PDB file of N, CA and C in Angstrom:
ATOM      1  N   ALA J   1     310.958 -32.499  30.348  1.00 61.00           N
ATOM      2  CA  ALA J   1     311.665 -31.604  29.460  1.00 61.00           C
ATOM      3  C   ALA J   1     310.678 -30.692  28.728  1.00 61.00           C
ATOM      4  N   VAL J   2     309.534 -31.227  28.381  1.00 73.00           N
ATOM      5  CA  VAL J   2     308.524 -30.422  27.691  1.00 73.00           C
ATOM      6  C   VAL J   2     307.989 -29.344  28.628  1.00 73.00           C
ATOM      7  N   LEU J   3     307.804 -29.693  29.892  1.00 72.00           N
ATOM      8  CA  LEU J   3     307.304 -28.709  30.848  1.00 72.00           C
ATOM      9  C   LEU J   3     308.299 -27.572  31.046  1.00 72.00           C
ATOM     10  N   ILE J   4     309.585 -27.873  31.061  1.00 69.00           N
ATOM     11  CA  ILE J   4     310.581 -26.810  31.193  1.00 69.00           C
ATOM     12  C   ILE J   4     310.599 -25.948  29.941  1.00 69.00           C
ATOM     13  N   PHE J   5     310.493 -26.562  28.769  1.00 71.00           N
ATOM     14  CA  PHE J   5     310.458 -25.794  27.527  1.00 71.00           C
ATOM     15  C   PHE J   5     309.261 -24.852  27.511  1.00 71.00           C
ATOM     16  N   VAL J   6     308.102 -25.349  27.911  1.00 75.00           N
ATOM     17  CA  VAL J   6     306.907 -24.508  27.962  1.00 75.00           C
ATOM     18  C   VAL J   6     307.064 -23.447  29.047  1.00 75.00           C
ATOM     19  N   GLY J   7     307.623 -23.838  30.178  1.00 72.00           N
ATOM     20  CA  GLY J   7     307.813 -22.903  31.276  1.00 72.00           C
ATOM     21  C   GLY J   7     308.742 -21.756  30.939  1.00 72.00           C
ATOM     22  N   MET J   8     309.691 -21.983  30.050  1.00 72.00           N
ATOM     23  CA  MET J   8     310.608 -20.918  29.659  1.00 72.00           C
ATOM     24  C   MET J   8     309.903 -19.852  28.837  1.00 72.00           C
ATOM     25  N   HIS J   9     308.764 -20.186  28.244  1.00 75.00           N
ATOM     26  CA  HIS J   9     308.034 -19.229  27.425  1.00 75.00           C
ATOM     27  C   HIS J   9     306.877 -18.561  28.177  1.00 75.00           C
ATOM     28  N   LEU J  10     306.608 -19.009  29.399  1.00 78.00           N
ATOM     29  CA  LEU J  10     305.580 -18.391  30.222  1.00 78.00           C
ATOM     30  C   LEU J  10     306.174 -17.209  30.983  1.00 78.00           C
ATOM     31  N   PRO J  11     305.358 -16.267  31.403  1.00 78.00           N
ATOM     32  CA  PRO J  11     305.883 -15.116  32.149  1.00 78.00           C
ATOM     33  C   PRO J  11     306.619 -15.553  33.414  1.00 78.00           C
ATOM     34  N   ALA J  12     307.841 -15.021  33.594  1.00 72.00           N
ATOM     35  CA  ALA J  12     308.664 -15.408  34.737  1.00 72.00           C
ATOM     36  C   ALA J  12     308.963 -14.242  35.666  1.00 72.00           C
ATOM     37  N   ALA J  13     309.054 -13.042  35.136  1.00 70.00           N
ATOM     38  CA  ALA J  13     309.416 -11.890  35.963  1.00 70.00           C
ATOM     39  C   ALA J  13     308.776 -10.634  35.393  1.00 70.00           C
ATOM     40  N   THR J  14     308.589  -9.670  36.269  1.00 71.00           N
ATOM     41  CA  THR J  14     308.065  -8.376  35.866  1.00 71.00           C
ATOM     42  C   THR J  14     309.047  -7.302  36.300  1.00 71.00           C
ATOM     43  N   ILE J  15     309.397  -6.446  35.366  1.00 67.00           N
ATOM     44  CA  ILE J  15     310.285  -5.327  35.667  1.00 67.00           C
ATOM     45  C   ILE J  15     309.444  -4.063  35.691  1.00 67.00           C
ATOM     46  N   ARG J  16     309.501  -3.364  36.812  1.00 68.00           N
ATOM     47  CA  ARG J  16     308.733  -2.134  36.953  1.00 68.00           C
ATOM     48  C   ARG J  16     309.658  -1.047  37.492  1.00 68.00           C
ATOM     49  N   LEU J  17     309.677   0.067  36.822  1.00 62.00           N
ATOM     50  CA  LEU J  17     310.463   1.212  37.258  1.00 62.00           C
ATOM     51  C   LEU J  17     309.548   2.209  37.940  1.00 62.00           C
ATOM     52  N   ASP J  18     309.870   2.540  39.163  1.00 63.00           N
ATOM     53  CA  ASP J  18     309.086   3.528  39.889  1.00 63.00           C
ATOM     54  C   ASP J  18     309.776   4.877  39.785  1.00 63.00           C
ATOM     55  N   ALA J  19     309.095   5.825  39.201  1.00 59.00           N
ATOM     56  CA  ALA J  19     309.609   7.182  39.053  1.00 59.00           C
ATOM     57  C   ALA J  19     308.512   8.146  39.460  1.00 59.00           C
ATOM     58  N   PRO J  20     308.871   9.371  39.820  1.00 62.00           N
ATOM     59  CA  PRO J  20     307.839  10.335  40.212  1.00 62.00           C
ATOM     60  C   PRO J  20     306.805  10.580  39.113  1.00 62.00           C
ATOM     61  N   VAL J  21     307.248  10.610  37.880  1.00 59.00           N
ATOM     62  CA  VAL J  21     306.325  10.837  36.768  1.00 59.00           C
ATOM     63  C   VAL J  21     306.413   9.618  35.848  1.00 59.00           C
ATOM     64  N   SER J  22     305.794   8.549  36.245  1.00 56.00           N
ATOM     65  CA  SER J  22     305.845   7.326  35.465  1.00 56.00           C
ATOM     66  C   SER J  22     304.482   7.052  34.848  1.00 56.00           C
ATOM     67  N   LEU J  23     304.478   6.817  33.548  1.00 57.00           N
ATOM     68  CA  LEU J  23     303.228   6.525  32.857  1.00 57.00           C
ATOM     69  C   LEU J  23     302.901   5.037  32.898  1.00 57.00           C
ATOM     70  N   ASP J  24     303.923   4.219  32.991  1.00 56.00           N
ATOM     71  CA  ASP J  24     303.729   2.776  32.982  1.00 56.00           C
ATOM     72  C   ASP J  24     303.833   2.243  34.412  1.00 56.00           C
ATOM     73  N   ARG J  25     302.703   2.076  35.083  1.00 60.00           N
ATOM     74  CA  ARG J  25     302.687   1.589  36.460  1.00 60.00           C
ATOM     75  C   ARG J  25     302.664   0.063  36.539  1.00 60.00           C
ATOM     76  N   HIS J  26     302.380  -0.607  35.432  1.00 64.00           N
ATOM     77  CA  HIS J  26     302.243  -2.055  35.454  1.00 64.00           C
ATOM     78  C   HIS J  26     303.560  -2.775  35.216  1.00 64.00           C
ATOM     79  N   GLY J  27     304.492  -2.150  34.562  1.00 69.00           N
ATOM     80  CA  GLY J  27     305.755  -2.802  34.264  1.00 69.00           C
ATOM     81  C   GLY J  27     305.678  -3.662  33.022  1.00 69.00           C
ATOM     82  N   THR J  28     306.738  -4.368  32.777  1.00 73.00           N
ATOM     83  CA  THR J  28     306.832  -5.254  31.623  1.00 73.00           C
ATOM     84  C   THR J  28     307.140  -6.656  32.114  1.00 73.00           C
ATOM     85  N   THR J  29     306.443  -7.648  31.594  1.00 76.00           N
ATOM     86  CA  THR J  29     306.628  -9.033  31.999  1.00 76.00           C
ATOM     87  C   THR J  29     307.438  -9.767  30.939  1.00 76.00           C
ATOM     88  N   PHE J  30     308.371 -10.595  31.400  1.00 76.00           N
ATOM     89  CA  PHE J  30     309.259 -11.324  30.500  1.00 76.00           C
ATOM     90  C   PHE J  30     309.259 -12.800  30.843  1.00 76.00           C
ATOM     91  N   SER J  31     309.425 -13.615  29.826  1.00 80.00           N
ATOM     92  CA  SER J  31     309.688 -15.031  30.038  1.00 80.00           C
ATOM     93  C   SER J  31     311.203 -15.203  30.121  1.00 80.00           C
ATOM     94  N   MET J  32     311.645 -16.395  30.474  1.00 79.00           N
ATOM     95  CA  MET J  32     313.090 -16.647  30.540  1.00 79.00           C
ATOM     96  C   MET J  32     313.717 -16.457  29.159  1.00 79.00           C
ATOM     97  N   TRP J  33     313.010 -16.905  28.126  1.00 81.00           N
ATOM     98  CA  TRP J  33     313.522 -16.785  26.760  1.00 81.00           C
ATOM     99  C   TRP J  33     313.474 -15.334  26.289  1.00 81.00           C
ATOM    100  N   GLY J  34     312.393 -14.631  26.613  1.00 82.00           N
ATOM    101  CA  GLY J  34     312.273 -13.226  26.225  1.00 82.00           C
ATOM    102  C   GLY J  34     313.315 -12.352  26.903  1.00 82.00           C
ATOM    103  N   PHE J  35     313.651 -12.683  28.162  1.00 81.00           N
ATOM    104  CA  PHE J  35     314.673 -11.928  28.865  1.00 81.00           C
ATOM    105  C   PHE J  35     316.037 -12.117  28.218  1.00 81.00           C
ATOM    106  N   ALA J  36     316.277 -13.305  27.665  1.00 83.00           N
ATOM    107  CA  ALA J  36     317.556 -13.566  26.996  1.00 83.00           C
ATOM    108  C   ALA J  36     317.755 -12.627  25.815  1.00 83.00           C
ATOM    109  N   TRP J  37     316.690 -12.340  25.090  1.00 84.00           N
ATOM    110  CA  TRP J  37     316.809 -11.444  23.936  1.00 84.00           C
ATOM    111  C   TRP J  37     316.827  -9.976  24.349  1.00 84.00           C
ATOM    112  N   LEU J  38     316.410  -9.690  25.576  1.00 83.00           N
ATOM    113  CA  LEU J  38     316.399  -8.311  26.052  1.00 83.00           C
ATOM    114  C   LEU J  38     317.731  -7.878  26.662  1.00 83.00           C
ATOM    115  N   ILE J  39     318.552  -8.808  27.086  1.00 82.00           N
ATOM    116  CA  ILE J  39     319.784  -8.488  27.825  1.00 82.00           C
ATOM    117  C   ILE J  39     320.653  -7.433  27.139  1.00 82.00           C
ATOM    118  N   PRO J  40     320.972  -7.525  25.847  1.00 85.00           N
ATOM    119  CA  PRO J  40     321.823  -6.488  25.259  1.00 85.00           C
ATOM    120  C   PRO J  40     321.199  -5.098  25.299  1.00 85.00           C
ATOM    121  N   HIS J  41     319.884  -5.008  25.237  1.00 82.00           N
ATOM    122  CA  HIS J  41     319.210  -3.706  25.227  1.00 82.00           C
ATOM    123  C   HIS J  41     319.178  -3.055  26.603  1.00 82.00           C
ATOM    124  N   LEU J  42     319.514  -3.804  27.645  1.00 80.00           N
ATOM    125  CA  LEU J  42     319.593  -3.235  28.987  1.00 80.00           C
ATOM    126  C   LEU J  42     320.916  -2.518  29.213  1.00 80.00           C
ATOM    127  N   SER J  43     321.844  -2.702  28.310  1.00 82.00           N
ATOM    128  CA  SER J  43     323.158  -2.078  28.416  1.00 82.00           C
ATOM    129  C   SER J  43     323.142  -0.687  27.789  1.00 82.00           C
ATOM    130  N   SER J  44     324.077   0.155  28.226  1.00 86.00           N
ATOM    131  CA  SER J  44     324.187   1.481  27.607  1.00 86.00           C
ATOM    132  C   SER J  44     324.778   1.370  26.205  1.00 86.00           C
ATOM    133  N   ARG J  45     325.518   0.279  25.938  1.00 88.00           N
ATOM    134  CA  ARG J  45     326.058   0.000  24.598  1.00 88.00           C
ATOM    135  C   ARG J  45     325.592  -1.393  24.186  1.00 88.00           C
ATOM    136  N   PRO J  46     324.425  -1.507  23.528  1.00 86.00           N
ATOM    137  CA  PRO J  46     323.837  -2.819  23.230  1.00 86.00           C
ATOM    138  C   PRO J  46     324.693  -3.734  22.361  1.00 86.00           C
ATOM    139  N   GLY J  47     325.508  -3.196  21.495  1.00 86.00           N
ATOM    140  CA  GLY J  47     326.304  -4.049  20.625  1.00 86.00           C
ATOM    141  C   GLY J  47     327.691  -4.350  21.157  1.00 86.00           C
ATOM    142  N   SER J  48     327.985  -3.948  22.383  1.00 90.00           N
ATOM    143  CA  SER J  48     329.325  -4.137  22.930  1.00 90.00           C
ATOM    144  C   SER J  48     329.581  -5.604  23.251  1.00 90.00           C
ATOM    145  N   PHE J  49     330.853  -5.920  23.415  1.00 92.00           N
ATOM    146  CA  PHE J  49     331.243  -7.292  23.734  1.00 92.00           C
ATOM    147  C   PHE J  49     330.638  -7.735  25.059  1.00 92.00           C
ATOM    148  N   ALA J  50     330.632  -6.855  26.052  1.00 88.00           N
ATOM    149  CA  ALA J  50     330.113  -7.216  27.370  1.00 88.00           C
ATOM    150  C   ALA J  50     328.628  -7.554  27.312  1.00 88.00           C
ATOM    151  N   ALA J  51     327.855  -6.800  26.547  1.00 87.00           N
ATOM    152  CA  ALA J  51     326.421  -7.061  26.445  1.00 87.00           C
ATOM    153  C   ALA J  51     326.145  -8.382  25.729  1.00 87.00           C
ATOM    154  N   VAL J  52     326.855  -8.622  24.655  1.00 90.00           N
ATOM    155  CA  VAL J  52     326.665  -9.872  23.912  1.00 90.00           C
ATOM    156  C   VAL J  52     327.172 -11.059  24.725  1.00 90.00           C
ATOM    157  N   PHE J  53     328.293 -10.873  25.430  1.00 90.00           N
ATOM    158  CA  PHE J  53     328.833 -11.939  26.274  1.00 90.00           C
ATOM    159  C   PHE J  53     327.849 -12.296  27.391  1.00 90.00           C
ATOM    160  N   ALA J  54     327.216 -11.295  27.990  1.00 86.00           N
ATOM    161  CA  ALA J  54     326.222 -11.555  29.032  1.00 86.00           C
ATOM    162  C   ALA J  54     325.039 -12.326  28.464  1.00 86.00           C
ATOM    163  N   GLN J  55     324.625 -11.984  27.256  1.00 87.00           N
ATOM    164  CA  GLN J  55     323.508 -12.683  26.627  1.00 87.00           C
ATOM    165  C   GLN J  55     323.871 -14.136  26.337  1.00 87.00           C
ATOM    166  N   VAL J  56     325.036 -14.355  25.760  1.00 89.00           N
ATOM    167  CA  VAL J  56     325.454 -15.719  25.429  1.00 89.00           C
ATOM    168  C   VAL J  56     325.630 -16.549  26.697  1.00 89.00           C
ATOM    169  N   THR J  57     326.210 -15.966  27.730  1.00 86.00           N
ATOM    170  CA  THR J  57     326.403 -16.673  28.986  1.00 86.00           C
ATOM    171  C   THR J  57     325.067 -17.047  29.609  1.00 86.00           C
ATOM    172  N   TYR J  58     324.125 -16.124  29.583  1.00 84.00           N
ATOM    173  CA  TYR J  58     322.788 -16.402  30.117  1.00 84.00           C
ATOM    174  C   TYR J  58     322.133 -17.550  29.351  1.00 84.00           C
ATOM    175  N   VAL J  59     322.174 -17.487  28.033  1.00 86.00           N
ATOM    176  CA  VAL J  59     321.534 -18.529  27.223  1.00 86.00           C
ATOM    177  C   VAL J  59     322.181 -19.887  27.483  1.00 86.00           C
ATOM    178  N   VAL J  60     323.510 -19.930  27.536  1.00 87.00           N
ATOM    179  CA  VAL J  60     324.202 -21.203  27.734  1.00 87.00           C
ATOM    180  C   VAL J  60     323.918 -21.785  29.113  1.00 87.00           C
ATOM    181  N   PHE J  61     324.107 -20.983  30.149  1.00 81.00           N
ATOM    182  CA  PHE J  61     324.014 -21.526  31.494  1.00 81.00           C
ATOM    183  C   PHE J  61     322.592 -21.613  32.040  1.00 81.00           C
ATOM    184  N   VAL J  62     321.689 -20.777  31.593  1.00 79.00           N
ATOM    185  CA  VAL J  62     320.334 -20.795  32.140  1.00 79.00           C
ATOM    186  C   VAL J  62     319.389 -21.612  31.270  1.00 79.00           C
ATOM    187  N   LEU J  63     319.541 -21.544  29.968  1.00 82.00           N
ATOM    188  CA  LEU J  63     318.583 -22.211  29.088  1.00 82.00           C
ATOM    189  C   LEU J  63     319.098 -23.538  28.533  1.00 82.00           C
ATOM    190  N   VAL J  64     320.305 -23.558  27.995  1.00 86.00           N
ATOM    191  CA  VAL J  64     320.790 -24.753  27.295  1.00 86.00           C
ATOM    192  C   VAL J  64     321.197 -25.866  28.255  1.00 86.00           C
ATOM    193  N   THR J  65     321.959 -25.540  29.302  1.00 87.00           N
ATOM    194  CA  THR J  65     322.451 -26.604  30.180  1.00 87.00           C
ATOM    195  C   THR J  65     321.322 -27.318  30.919  1.00 87.00           C
ATOM    196  N   VAL J  66     320.240 -26.611  31.217  1.00 82.00           N
ATOM    197  CA  VAL J  66     319.105 -27.261  31.878  1.00 82.00           C
ATOM    198  C   VAL J  66     318.519 -28.335  30.964  1.00 82.00           C
ATOM    199  N   HIS J  67     318.337 -28.005  29.689  1.00 83.00           N
ATOM    200  CA  HIS J  67     317.789 -28.985  28.752  1.00 83.00           C
ATOM    201  C   HIS J  67     318.762 -30.141  28.504  1.00 83.00           C
ATOM    202  N   CYS J  68     320.030 -29.840  28.386  1.00 88.00           N
ATOM    203  CA  CYS J  68     321.022 -30.906  28.190  1.00 88.00           C
ATOM    204  C   CYS J  68     321.061 -31.839  29.394  1.00 88.00           C
ATOM    205  N   HIS J  69     320.996 -31.270  30.587  1.00 87.00           N
ATOM    206  CA  HIS J  69     321.014 -32.087  31.799  1.00 87.00           C
ATOM    207  C   HIS J  69     319.793 -32.995  31.863  1.00 87.00           C
ATOM    208  N   LEU J  70     318.617 -32.433  31.611  1.00 85.00           N
ATOM    209  CA  LEU J  70     317.412 -33.260  31.642  1.00 85.00           C
ATOM    210  C   LEU J  70     317.410 -34.312  30.535  1.00 85.00           C
ATOM    211  N   GLY J  71     317.888 -33.928  29.360  1.00 87.00           N
ATOM    212  CA  GLY J  71     317.969 -34.903  28.268  1.00 87.00           C
ATOM    213  C   GLY J  71     318.903 -36.055  28.604  1.00 87.00           C
ATOM    214  N   LEU J  72     320.039 -35.736  29.195  1.00 90.00           N
ATOM    215  CA  LEU J  72     320.991 -36.785  29.585  1.00 90.00           C
ATOM    216  C   LEU J  72     320.396 -37.680  30.670  1.00 90.00           C
ATOM    217  N   LEU J  73     319.682 -37.086  31.622  1.00 88.00           N
ATOM    218  CA  LEU J  73     319.043 -37.903  32.660  1.00 88.00           C
ATOM    219  C   LEU J  73     317.961 -38.801  32.070  1.00 88.00           C
ATOM    220  N   LEU J  74     317.205 -38.291  31.102  1.00 88.00           N
ATOM    221  CA  LEU J  74     316.181 -39.128  30.465  1.00 88.00           C
ATOM    222  C   LEU J  74     316.800 -40.280  29.684  1.00 88.00           C
ATOM    223  N   VAL J  75     317.892 -39.993  28.984  1.00 89.00           N
ATOM    224  CA  VAL J  75     318.575 -41.069  28.249  1.00 89.00           C
ATOM    225  C   VAL J  75     319.134 -42.095  29.229  1.00 89.00           C
ATOM    226  N   GLY J  76     319.718 -41.625  30.312  1.00 88.00           N
ATOM    227  CA  GLY J  76     320.258 -42.546  31.314  1.00 88.00           C
ATOM    228  C   GLY J  76     319.189 -43.348  32.027  1.00 88.00           C
ATOM    229  N   TRP J  77     318.023 -42.764  32.206  1.00 89.00           N
ATOM    230  CA  TRP J  77     316.962 -43.449  32.934  1.00 89.00           C
ATOM    231  C   TRP J  77     316.180 -44.414  32.048  1.00 89.00           C
ATOM    232  N   PHE J  78     315.799 -43.954  30.848  1.00 91.00           N
ATOM    233  CA  PHE J  78     314.960 -44.776  29.982  1.00 91.00           C
ATOM    234  C   PHE J  78     315.728 -45.505  28.887  1.00 91.00           C
ATOM    235  N   GLY J  79     316.913 -45.042  28.554  1.00 89.00           N
ATOM    236  CA  GLY J  79     317.701 -45.681  27.504  1.00 89.00           C
ATOM    237  C   GLY J  79     318.700 -46.670  28.082  1.00 89.00           C
ATOM    238  N   ARG J  80     319.444 -47.263  27.202  1.00 88.00           N
ATOM    239  CA  ARG J  80     320.470 -48.203  27.633  1.00 88.00           C
ATOM    240  C   ARG J  80     321.825 -47.547  27.395  1.00 88.00           C
ATOM    241  N   VAL J  81     322.520 -47.288  28.477  1.00 89.00           N
ATOM    242  CA  VAL J  81     323.858 -46.705  28.400  1.00 89.00           C
ATOM    243  C   VAL J  81     324.855 -47.852  28.469  1.00 89.00           C
ATOM    244  N   PRO J  82     325.752 -47.950  27.486  1.00 90.00           N
ATOM    245  CA  PRO J  82     326.754 -49.023  27.521  1.00 90.00           C
ATOM    246  C   PRO J  82     327.609 -48.929  28.787  1.00 90.00           C
ATOM    247  N   SER J  83     328.036 -50.068  29.269  1.00 90.00           N
ATOM    248  CA  SER J  83     328.775 -50.109  30.533  1.00 90.00           C
ATOM    249  C   SER J  83     330.094 -49.335  30.469  1.00 90.00           C
ATOM    250  N   ASN J  84     330.699 -49.215  29.289  1.00 93.00           N
ATOM    251  CA  ASN J  84     331.950 -48.466  29.194  1.00 93.00           C
ATOM    252  C   ASN J  84     331.723 -46.952  29.206  1.00 93.00           C
ATOM    253  N   LEU J  85     330.480 -46.488  29.067  1.00 91.00           N
ATOM    254  CA  LEU J  85     330.177 -45.055  29.077  1.00 91.00           C
ATOM    255  C   LEU J  85     329.495 -44.585  30.359  1.00 91.00           C
ATOM    256  N   ILE J  86     329.248 -45.482  31.291  1.00 90.00           N
ATOM    257  CA  ILE J  86     328.528 -45.099  32.502  1.00 90.00           C
ATOM    258  C   ILE J  86     329.325 -44.079  33.316  1.00 90.00           C
ATOM    259  N   ARG J  87     330.618 -44.280  33.460  1.00 93.00           N
ATOM    260  CA  ARG J  87     331.436 -43.357  34.248  1.00 93.00           C
ATOM    261  C   ARG J  87     331.446 -41.954  33.629  1.00 93.00           C
ATOM    262  N   SER J  88     331.653 -41.865  32.316  1.00 93.00           N
ATOM    263  CA  SER J  88     331.680 -40.548  31.671  1.00 93.00           C
ATOM    264  C   SER J  88     330.288 -39.914  31.630  1.00 93.00           C
ATOM    265  N   THR J  89     329.243 -40.716  31.478  1.00 91.00           N
ATOM    266  CA  THR J  89     327.880 -40.188  31.493  1.00 91.00           C
ATOM    267  C   THR J  89     327.531 -39.631  32.866  1.00 91.00           C
ATOM    268  N   THR J  90     327.935 -40.329  33.908  1.00 92.00           N
ATOM    269  CA  THR J  90     327.695 -39.852  35.269  1.00 92.00           C
ATOM    270  C   THR J  90     328.458 -38.560  35.526  1.00 92.00           C
ATOM    271  N   SER J  91     329.691 -38.502  35.088  1.00 94.00           N
ATOM    272  CA  SER J  91     330.498 -37.292  35.262  1.00 94.00           C
ATOM    273  C   SER J  91     329.885 -36.109  34.500  1.00 94.00           C
ATOM    274  N   LEU J  92     329.430 -36.350  33.278  1.00 92.00           N
ATOM    275  CA  LEU J  92     328.789 -35.302  32.495  1.00 92.00           C
ATOM    276  C   LEU J  92     327.484 -34.849  33.145  1.00 92.00           C
ATOM    277  N   ALA J  93     326.716 -35.780  33.700  1.00 90.00           N
ATOM    278  CA  ALA J  93     325.468 -35.424  34.376  1.00 90.00           C
ATOM    279  C   ALA J  93     325.752 -34.563  35.613  1.00 90.00           C
ATOM    280  N   HIS J  94     326.787 -34.893  36.362  1.00 91.00           N
ATOM    281  CA  HIS J  94     327.143 -34.088  37.535  1.00 91.00           C
ATOM    282  C   HIS J  94     327.606 -32.696  37.119  1.00 91.00           C
ATOM    283  N   THR J  95     328.367 -32.608  36.042  1.00 90.00           N
ATOM    284  CA  THR J  95     328.844 -31.309  35.562  1.00 90.00           C
ATOM    285  C   THR J  95     327.690 -30.446  35.079  1.00 90.00           C
ATOM    286  N   LEU J  96     326.793 -31.024  34.294  1.00 88.00           N
ATOM    287  CA  LEU J  96     325.643 -30.267  33.811  1.00 88.00           C
ATOM    288  C   LEU J  96     324.727 -29.851  34.955  1.00 88.00           C
ATOM    289  N   PHE J  97     324.625 -30.686  35.983  1.00 86.00           N
ATOM    290  CA  PHE J  97     323.824 -30.312  37.142  1.00 86.00           C
ATOM    291  C   PHE J  97     324.412 -29.088  37.835  1.00 86.00           C
ATOM    292  N   ALA J  98     325.721 -29.071  37.969  1.00 84.00           N
ATOM    293  CA  ALA J  98     326.375 -27.923  38.606  1.00 84.00           C
ATOM    294  C   ALA J  98     326.246 -26.672  37.748  1.00 84.00           C
ATOM    295  N   TRP J  99     326.381 -26.811  36.445  1.00 82.00           N
ATOM    296  CA  TRP J  99     326.303 -25.644  35.562  1.00 82.00           C
ATOM    297  C   TRP J  99     324.890 -25.093  35.454  1.00 82.00           C
ATOM    298  N   SER J 100     323.883 -25.910  35.646  1.00 78.00           N
ATOM    299  CA  SER J 100     322.505 -25.429  35.542  1.00 78.00           C
ATOM    300  C   SER J 100     321.936 -25.055  36.902  1.00 78.00           C
ATOM    301  N   ALA J 101     322.781 -24.892  37.883  1.00 71.00           N
ATOM    302  CA  ALA J 101     322.332 -24.552  39.230  1.00 71.00           C
ATOM    303  C   ALA J 101     321.859 -23.106  39.302  1.00 71.00           C
ATOM    304  N   THR J 102     321.087 -22.816  40.310  1.00 59.00           N
ATOM    305  CA  THR J 102     320.509 -21.488  40.461  1.00 59.00           C
ATOM    306  C   THR J 102     321.572 -20.426  40.699  1.00 59.00           C
ATOM    307  N   ASP J 103     322.598 -20.748  41.472  1.00 63.00           N
ATOM    308  CA  ASP J 103     323.630 -19.742  41.737  1.00 63.00           C
ATOM    309  C   ASP J 103     324.367 -19.363  40.466  1.00 63.00           C
ATOM    310  N   VAL J 104     324.537 -20.302  39.549  1.00 62.00           N
ATOM    311  CA  VAL J 104     325.178 -19.983  38.270  1.00 62.00           C
ATOM    312  C   VAL J 104     324.260 -19.077  37.449  1.00 62.00           C
ATOM    313  N   ALA J 105     322.969 -19.348  37.478  1.00 61.00           N
ATOM    314  CA  ALA J 105     322.017 -18.509  36.744  1.00 61.00           C
ATOM    315  C   ALA J 105     322.010 -17.092  37.294  1.00 61.00           C
ATOM    316  N   LEU J 106     322.017 -16.948  38.599  1.00 61.00           N
ATOM    317  CA  LEU J 106     322.026 -15.615  39.193  1.00 61.00           C
ATOM    318  C   LEU J 106     323.348 -14.897  38.921  1.00 61.00           C
ATOM    319  N   GLY J 107     324.454 -15.627  38.980  1.00 65.00           N
ATOM    320  CA  GLY J 107     325.756 -15.023  38.642  1.00 65.00           C
ATOM    321  C   GLY J 107     325.810 -14.574  37.201  1.00 65.00           C
ATOM    322  N   THR J 108     325.170 -15.330  36.327  1.00 60.00           N
ATOM    323  CA  THR J 108     325.123 -14.946  34.915  1.00 60.00           C
ATOM    324  C   THR J 108     324.345 -13.659  34.734  1.00 60.00           C
ATOM    325  N   MET J 109     323.265 -13.499  35.466  1.00 61.00           N
ATOM    326  CA  MET J 109     322.460 -12.296  35.331  1.00 61.00           C
ATOM    327  C   MET J 109     323.190 -11.074  35.879  1.00 61.00           C
ATOM    328  N   VAL J 110     324.063 -11.281  36.872  1.00 64.00           N
ATOM    329  CA  VAL J 110     324.831 -10.157  37.425  1.00 64.00           C
ATOM    330  C   VAL J 110     325.879  -9.694  36.439  1.00 64.00           C
ATOM    331  N   LEU J 111     326.489 -10.650  35.704  1.00 59.00           N
ATOM    332  CA  LEU J 111     327.508 -10.286  34.722  1.00 59.00           C
ATOM    333  C   LEU J 111     326.897  -9.397  33.671  1.00 59.00           C
TER     334      LEU J 111
END
């Protein structure tokens, strides 16, 4: 979990715009967390519902669910889960695994 937290703050992607008269040839590098704060500014209307909704969706599905899933797996692996909660814990772990999947992250970025 610590490695994922640190990894979210390391450079993950570089955005470079190629134009005939471009002064910035190197582009801008973003971490997963930095990109989350940039999402509304990529819109033509940064304060609109769609821009904020895209930001919240990205944060929930790309950043939060990954940590919740790993935390639940760590509790299930190293902690003691009562026998009456094993079924619901397993179901929650499967749901969080599906929500933190790569296709969900890419779909969130398209929205």
